[in-house]
């Protein structure tokens, strides 16, 4: 499976956190990293919330998700090179100050990189994969996963959260596939194509290429 790096720009605001969590959920589900969904979402929440709280609402930023060897890497970038995330020992009843402590506890490693025009706060999670690609799969499945990756940046998932990484991954991926198919069907109708005929041909081609049918 090809897991291409991906990034999206955002404007620091509390409402953006939920949107970015949903997009990361879809990305990891498409990558087959279902068991990391909850942890990755928490890390994204804390890193983006840090920008909102300590850099300021309205700050332009970006979120990047990629593979670094067999580790999942999450980066949050913002233009303020002065407000650096720090690891503090927050009191149990404190309302704040536990963000980076949580990231430190959940991840294998994290850090901050200062560039000329921006700050990059990153963390990495072990995936358990033996290689970044995690093995080679069906080329058709790989193409579908790449399409879902692109689609995720165009239309965030609309299905609701369900507790449990396996159910989350399956529900999000199925909902995204339905969205993709629906949009293609509407495109076919808009161009005067026979939708039923196209669906029949697609079904026949799929069945013909299944194992045991000469493929």
XYZ file of C-alpha atoms in Angstrom, residues 1-209:
209
model
C 0.000 0.000 0.000
C 1.292 3.456 -0.910
C 0.935 5.941 1.931
C 1.730 9.287 0.373
C 2.379 12.254 2.642
C -0.491 14.702 2.848
C -1.057 18.166 4.277
C -3.903 20.660 4.601
C -3.963 24.330 5.528
C -6.198 25.635 8.302
C -6.970 28.812 10.205
C -6.513 28.470 13.956
C -9.978 28.344 15.489
C -11.626 25.916 17.961
C -14.095 24.713 15.304
C -11.230 23.691 12.996
C -10.052 21.046 15.464
C -13.073 18.795 14.868
C -12.726 19.108 11.084
C -9.043 18.183 11.166
C -9.771 15.220 13.439
C -12.325 13.888 10.940
C -9.951 14.239 8.000
C -7.145 12.471 9.890
C -9.573 9.689 10.807
C -10.416 9.143 7.154
C -6.775 9.253 6.107
C -5.686 6.636 8.630
C -8.658 4.412 7.797
C -7.685 4.546 4.107
C -4.111 3.716 5.072
C -5.226 0.693 7.096
C -3.930 2.189 10.370
C -7.227 1.769 12.217
C -5.602 1.102 15.581
C -3.926 4.533 15.570
C -7.057 6.585 14.842
C -7.964 7.543 18.414
C -4.389 8.345 19.459
C -3.648 10.343 16.320
C -6.864 12.337 16.729
C -5.929 13.226 20.305
C -2.483 14.374 19.199
C -3.964 16.508 16.420
C -6.410 18.042 18.903
C -3.643 18.992 21.315
C -1.204 20.320 18.710
C -3.795 22.411 16.884
C -5.336 23.632 20.152
C -1.866 24.798 21.174
C -1.782 27.056 18.126
C -5.266 28.381 18.896
C -4.448 29.073 22.560
C -0.824 30.190 22.506
C -0.355 31.698 19.052
C -3.828 33.085 18.540
C -7.183 32.624 16.841
C -6.974 33.376 13.131
C -3.363 32.250 12.777
C -2.717 30.456 9.458
C -1.332 26.973 9.937
C -1.070 23.592 8.310
C -1.360 19.954 9.332
C 0.776 17.279 7.666
C 0.497 13.494 7.984
C 3.189 11.226 6.593
C 5.175 8.055 7.147
C 8.695 8.289 8.602
C 9.944 4.781 8.108
C 7.482 2.611 10.004
C 6.291 5.495 12.208
C 3.285 7.721 11.555
C 4.400 11.357 11.683
C 2.053 14.243 12.485
C 3.208 17.825 12.007
C 1.458 21.087 12.861
C 3.060 24.214 11.418
C 2.472 27.845 12.350
C 4.336 31.114 11.672
C 5.182 32.019 15.307
C 8.748 30.991 16.156
C 8.570 32.485 19.660
C 5.667 30.601 21.278
C 7.287 27.208 21.798
C 5.369 24.192 23.159
C 6.785 23.056 26.494
C 6.333 19.985 28.654
C 5.087 21.081 32.062
C 3.974 19.151 35.130
C 0.390 20.375 35.381
C -1.564 19.939 38.598
C -4.269 17.287 38.545
C -7.058 19.876 38.846
C -5.479 22.418 36.475
C -7.629 23.544 33.539
C -4.672 23.737 31.155
C -1.027 22.841 30.774
C -1.505 19.133 30.142
C -1.512 19.251 26.324
C 2.101 18.403 25.588
C 2.235 16.073 28.600
C -0.551 14.083 26.928
C 1.287 14.100 23.586
C 4.461 12.968 25.371
C 2.585 10.094 27.021
C 0.804 8.947 23.838
C 3.633 9.120 21.295
C 7.000 7.465 20.814
C 8.698 10.822 20.325
C 7.904 14.474 19.679
C 9.747 17.728 19.162
C 9.818 21.233 17.724
C 11.725 22.398 14.651
C 12.328 26.094 14.043
C 12.539 27.231 10.464
C 13.200 30.717 9.139
C 9.516 31.508 8.682
C 7.668 28.939 10.764
C 7.608 26.516 13.656
C 6.953 22.793 13.202
C 5.642 20.829 16.170
C 5.728 17.127 15.406
C 5.109 13.736 16.979
C 5.489 10.157 15.818
C 3.569 6.969 16.570
C 4.794 3.413 16.016
C 2.572 1.625 13.493
C 3.742 -1.952 14.013
C 4.396 -2.250 10.258
C 7.480 -4.096 9.101
C 7.954 -1.644 6.225
C 6.504 1.781 5.309
C 4.394 0.216 2.567
C 3.182 -2.607 4.774
C 3.328 -5.053 1.869
C 2.044 -4.890 -1.711
C -1.636 -5.266 -2.509
C -4.082 -5.492 -5.391
C -3.329 -2.636 -7.854
C -7.070 -1.927 -8.077
C -7.278 -1.542 -4.309
C -4.212 0.718 -4.338
C -5.816 2.954 -6.972
C -9.037 3.102 -4.937
C -7.095 4.061 -1.810
C -5.310 6.823 -3.722
C -8.684 8.105 -4.949
C -10.053 8.133 -1.407
C -6.960 10.053 -0.280
C -7.676 12.762 -2.844
C -11.392 12.720 -2.083
C -10.710 13.265 1.614
C -9.197 16.661 0.869
C -12.237 17.668 -1.206
C -15.072 16.453 0.993
C -14.551 15.734 4.713
C -16.365 12.634 5.997
C -19.913 13.132 7.250
C -20.516 9.981 9.262
C -20.636 10.195 13.055
C -17.959 8.965 15.424
C -18.278 5.438 16.766
C -16.140 4.226 19.652
C -13.728 1.453 18.699
C -10.975 1.814 16.121
C -12.155 -1.077 13.953
C -15.737 0.176 13.685
C -14.554 3.740 13.142
C -12.268 2.788 10.305
C -14.858 0.620 8.580
C -17.694 3.135 8.976
C -15.643 6.085 7.745
C -14.216 4.211 4.776
C -17.601 2.786 3.727
C -19.216 6.227 3.958
C -16.445 7.729 1.833
C -16.767 4.999 -0.808
C -20.524 5.631 -0.952
C -19.865 9.361 -1.409
C -17.429 8.683 -4.254
C -19.817 6.279 -6.024
C -22.728 8.705 -5.597
C -20.776 11.558 -7.142
C -19.729 9.375 -10.097
C -23.326 8.267 -10.652
C -24.438 11.896 -10.701
C -21.675 12.683 -13.188
C -22.859 9.844 -15.447
C -26.461 11.078 -15.333
C -25.362 14.667 -16.010
C -23.584 13.453 -19.158
C -26.508 11.378 -20.421
C -24.977 7.976 -19.664
C -26.961 4.839 -18.842
C -26.196 4.444 -15.127
C -27.626 0.917 -14.831
C -25.558 -0.292 -17.780
C -22.367 1.177 -16.319
C -23.076 -0.418 -12.920
C -23.719 -3.807 -14.563
C -20.469 -3.586 -16.508
C -18.534 -2.587 -13.389
C -20.038 -5.454 -11.391
C -19.254 -7.959 -14.144
C -15.670 -6.734 -14.434
C -15.213 -6.918 -10.649
C -16.534 -10.483 -10.485
C -14.379 -11.530 -13.441
C -11.208 -10.389 -11.690
